[in-house]
C-alpha cells in the first residue's frame, strides 16, 4: 500500500570531501517541488548541484542539475519507488569537494543520501478519501452525527435550512458501506448529493 511522509527528514554525508545534504518531504505536485528547490538555491547559493526527484503520480520528475545524466535524479527516484512512496520530494544539495567520484560513485552518493534521510522519516499510509454530502430531516441529525463519529469520518460542514445538510470525509474504501448503513437507518429519508473533490 502506498505511503507518504508525515514530515520532512534530513541527512548529511561526506564522500571524498564532497558534502551531500539530503531531505525527503511530503510534496503534492511539481510546482511545489520547484518552489522548494528554488528556496534551497537561496539557502545554498554556493552549492555545486541541487538534484531532486519527485514521486507524485503524473507529475513525477528526476533532475540531475548538471551531474552526468542518470547519476542523480533517476537513482533518487528509484529509492522513493523502492520504498513504495507517493507524494514525496527528495532533494540533495552537493558541495563539491574537489575529488571526482565517477558515475558509480555519484549514483551511490545520491541514493545513500536519500536512503539515510528516509531512515529517519515517519511514513504514513496514503488513503484515497471520499467526500460525501447528504440532506436529512432535523430528527435524523443526531443519528447521522453519531454514525459519522463511529465510522471515524471527519465532519466538514453542517448547514441548517429546510433540512440539515452534512458534508463529511472518510476513506474511499469505507464510503459505500457507510452510505448503505445511513440509508438503512434513515429508512428512505436521506438524500445524497454528488460532491466535486
Short mmCIF file of C-alpha atoms in Angstrom, two decimals:
data_model
loop_
_atom_site.label_atom_id
_atom_site.label_comp_id
_atom_site.label_asym_id
_atom_site.label_seq_id
_atom_site.Cartn_x
_atom_site.Cartn_y
_atom_site.Cartn_z
CA UNK A 1 0.00 0.00 0.00
CA UNK A 2 1.49 3.38 -0.97
CA UNK A 3 2.78 5.61 1.78
CA UNK A 4 3.81 9.22 2.12
CA UNK A 5 5.78 11.05 4.79
CA UNK A 6 4.28 12.84 7.76
CA UNK A 7 7.09 15.44 7.93
CA UNK A 8 10.47 16.30 6.36
CA UNK A 9 13.52 14.23 7.33
CA UNK A 10 17.17 15.14 6.70
CA UNK A 11 20.55 13.50 6.24
CA UNK A 12 24.11 14.58 5.54
CA UNK A 13 27.06 12.53 4.33
CA UNK A 14 30.58 13.41 3.23
CA UNK A 15 32.25 11.39 0.50
CA UNK A 16 35.79 12.27 -0.64
CA UNK A 17 35.39 15.83 0.67
CA UNK A 18 32.08 16.38 -1.16
CA UNK A 19 29.19 17.22 1.17
CA UNK A 20 25.74 15.81 0.35
CA UNK A 21 22.79 17.32 2.27
CA UNK A 22 19.59 15.35 1.77
CA UNK A 23 15.95 15.98 2.55
CA UNK A 24 12.82 13.92 1.94
CA UNK A 25 9.43 15.53 2.48
CA UNK A 26 5.77 15.25 1.54
CA UNK A 27 5.03 17.11 -1.71
CA UNK A 28 1.87 17.10 -3.82
CA UNK A 29 2.96 18.44 -7.21
CA UNK A 30 5.77 19.63 -9.46
CA UNK A 31 5.09 23.35 -8.95
CA UNK A 32 5.52 22.98 -5.18
CA UNK A 33 8.65 20.90 -5.73
CA UNK A 34 10.18 23.55 -7.99
CA UNK A 35 9.41 26.25 -5.41
CA UNK A 36 11.15 24.14 -2.74
CA UNK A 37 14.23 23.68 -4.95
CA UNK A 38 14.31 27.42 -5.71
CA UNK A 39 14.25 28.11 -1.95
CA UNK A 40 17.14 25.65 -1.48
CA UNK A 41 19.22 27.63 -4.02
CA UNK A 42 18.64 30.76 -1.91
CA UNK A 43 19.80 28.86 1.21
CA UNK A 44 22.79 27.27 -0.55
CA UNK A 45 23.98 29.76 -3.21
CA UNK A 46 27.49 28.22 -3.26
CA UNK A 47 26.31 24.64 -3.84
CA UNK A 48 27.61 22.88 -6.95
CA UNK A 49 24.36 21.00 -7.61
CA UNK A 50 20.87 20.64 -6.21
CA UNK A 51 19.47 17.41 -7.60
CA UNK A 52 15.94 16.28 -6.92
CA UNK A 53 13.33 13.63 -7.55
CA UNK A 54 9.58 13.89 -7.13
CA UNK A 55 7.32 10.85 -6.98
CA UNK A 56 3.79 12.23 -7.42
CA UNK A 57 1.82 10.28 -10.00
CA UNK A 58 1.77 12.00 -13.39
CA UNK A 59 3.83 14.92 -12.03
CA UNK A 60 6.89 12.83 -11.12
CA UNK A 61 10.30 14.20 -12.12
CA UNK A 62 14.01 13.41 -11.84
CA UNK A 63 16.54 16.25 -12.21
CA UNK A 64 20.34 15.78 -12.40
CA UNK A 65 21.12 19.52 -12.30
CA UNK A 66 24.41 19.33 -14.19
CA UNK A 67 25.60 15.98 -12.83
CA UNK A 68 26.23 13.38 -15.57
CA UNK A 69 22.90 12.13 -16.95
CA UNK A 70 21.26 9.41 -14.90
CA UNK A 71 23.64 9.66 -11.91
CA UNK A 72 21.45 11.67 -9.51
CA UNK A 73 17.74 12.31 -10.19
CA UNK A 74 16.81 8.89 -11.58
CA UNK A 75 18.60 6.89 -8.83
CA UNK A 76 16.95 9.13 -6.20
CA UNK A 77 13.54 8.46 -7.81
CA UNK A 78 14.29 4.72 -7.76
CA UNK A 79 14.88 4.86 -3.97
CA UNK A 80 11.46 6.50 -3.49
CA UNK A 81 9.79 3.90 -5.75
CA UNK A 82 11.54 1.02 -3.95
CA UNK A 83 10.08 2.28 -0.64
CA UNK A 84 6.56 2.37 -2.21
CA UNK A 85 6.20 6.10 -1.56
CA UNK A 86 3.88 8.58 -3.26
CA UNK A 87 3.70 12.36 -2.96
CA UNK A 88 7.32 12.66 -1.82
CA UNK A 89 10.13 15.01 -2.86
CA UNK A 90 13.78 14.06 -2.36
CA UNK A 91 16.43 16.78 -2.68
CA UNK A 92 20.20 16.55 -2.36
CA UNK A 93 22.41 19.65 -2.14
CA UNK A 94 26.01 18.88 -3.17
CA UNK A 95 29.03 20.93 -2.24
CA UNK A 96 31.88 19.71 -4.48
CA UNK A 97 35.00 18.73 -2.54
CA UNK A 98 37.47 18.71 -5.43
CA UNK A 99 37.58 14.93 -5.99
CA UNK A 100 35.55 13.42 -8.85
CA UNK A 101 33.51 10.41 -7.78
CA UNK A 102 32.80 8.85 -11.18
CA UNK A 103 29.36 7.76 -12.38
CA UNK A 104 29.07 4.80 -9.98
CA UNK A 105 30.27 6.89 -7.04
CA UNK A 106 27.72 9.60 -7.81
CA UNK A 107 24.85 7.10 -8.03
CA UNK A 108 25.86 5.62 -4.66
CA UNK A 109 26.26 9.04 -3.05
CA UNK A 110 22.86 10.31 -4.15
CA UNK A 111 20.99 7.07 -3.37
CA UNK A 112 22.72 6.73 0.03
CA UNK A 113 21.86 10.34 0.97
CA UNK A 114 18.17 9.79 0.17
CA UNK A 115 18.10 6.35 1.83
CA UNK A 116 19.66 7.81 5.01
CA UNK A 117 17.07 10.58 5.15
CA UNK A 118 14.30 8.00 4.72
CA UNK A 119 15.62 6.03 7.70
CA UNK A 120 14.60 8.92 9.94
CA UNK A 121 11.32 9.64 8.17
CA UNK A 122 7.93 8.76 9.62
CA UNK A 123 5.79 7.10 6.95
CA UNK A 124 2.01 7.19 6.86
CA UNK A 125 -0.32 5.10 4.72
CA UNK A 126 -1.78 7.06 1.84
CA UNK A 127 -5.55 6.63 1.68
CA UNK A 128 -7.81 7.90 -1.03
CA UNK A 129 -10.57 9.87 0.66
CA UNK A 130 -14.20 10.34 -0.36
CA UNK A 131 -16.27 13.43 0.39
CA UNK A 132 -19.98 12.77 0.89
CA UNK A 133 -22.88 15.18 1.26
CA UNK A 134 -26.36 14.29 2.43
CA UNK A 135 -29.57 16.01 3.37
CA UNK A 136 -31.67 14.74 6.27
CA UNK A 137 -34.65 15.90 8.34
CA UNK A 138 -33.74 17.58 11.64
CA UNK A 139 -34.87 14.44 13.53
CA UNK A 140 -32.02 12.43 11.92
CA UNK A 141 -29.19 14.93 12.53
CA UNK A 142 -28.13 13.37 15.85
CA UNK A 143 -28.16 9.88 14.38
CA UNK A 144 -26.05 10.97 11.43
CA UNK A 145 -23.55 12.77 13.68
CA UNK A 146 -23.19 9.62 15.87
CA UNK A 147 -22.73 7.37 12.83
CA UNK A 148 -20.16 9.77 11.36
CA UNK A 149 -18.16 9.71 14.59
CA UNK A 150 -18.47 5.92 14.94
CA UNK A 151 -17.12 5.46 11.39
CA UNK A 152 -14.11 7.69 12.16
CA UNK A 153 -15.24 10.11 9.45
CA UNK A 154 -14.48 13.83 9.56
CA UNK A 155 -17.49 16.14 9.67
CA UNK A 156 -16.56 19.02 7.35
CA UNK A 157 -19.66 21.20 7.30
CA UNK A 158 -23.23 21.36 8.59
CA UNK A 159 -25.90 23.69 7.18
CA UNK A 160 -29.32 24.14 8.71
CA UNK A 161 -32.00 25.09 6.19
CA UNK A 162 -35.34 23.41 5.48
CA UNK A 163 -33.37 20.24 6.19
CA UNK A 164 -29.89 19.58 7.60
CA UNK A 165 -27.11 19.29 5.00
CA UNK A 166 -23.97 17.49 6.21
CA UNK A 167 -20.67 17.18 4.37
CA UNK A 168 -18.16 14.62 5.59
CA UNK A 169 -14.93 12.88 4.57
CA UNK A 170 -13.84 9.29 5.13
CA UNK A 171 -11.57 6.71 3.46
CA UNK A 172 -12.86 5.74 0.00
CA UNK A 173 -12.92 2.04 0.89
CA UNK A 174 -15.49 2.73 3.65
CA UNK A 175 -17.76 5.06 1.65
CA UNK A 176 -20.17 2.54 0.07
CA UNK A 177 -20.77 0.66 3.32
CA UNK A 178 -21.29 3.96 5.19
CA UNK A 179 -23.84 5.21 2.64
CA UNK A 180 -25.68 1.86 2.77
CA UNK A 181 -25.80 1.92 6.60
CA UNK A 182 -27.12 5.51 6.67
CA UNK A 183 -29.72 4.66 4.02
CA UNK A 184 -30.88 1.65 6.06
CA UNK A 185 -31.08 3.66 9.30
CA UNK A 186 -32.72 6.64 7.58
CA UNK A 187 -35.48 4.50 6.02
CA UNK A 188 -35.65 6.49 2.80
CA UNK A 189 -35.36 9.93 4.42
CA UNK A 190 -31.70 10.56 3.43
CA UNK A 191 -30.85 12.37 0.20
CA UNK A 192 -27.30 12.14 -1.20
CA UNK A 193 -25.77 14.88 -3.37
CA UNK A 194 -22.76 14.49 -5.66
CA UNK A 195 -19.67 16.32 -4.43
CA UNK A 196 -16.79 17.61 -6.54
CA UNK A 197 -13.48 16.90 -4.73
#
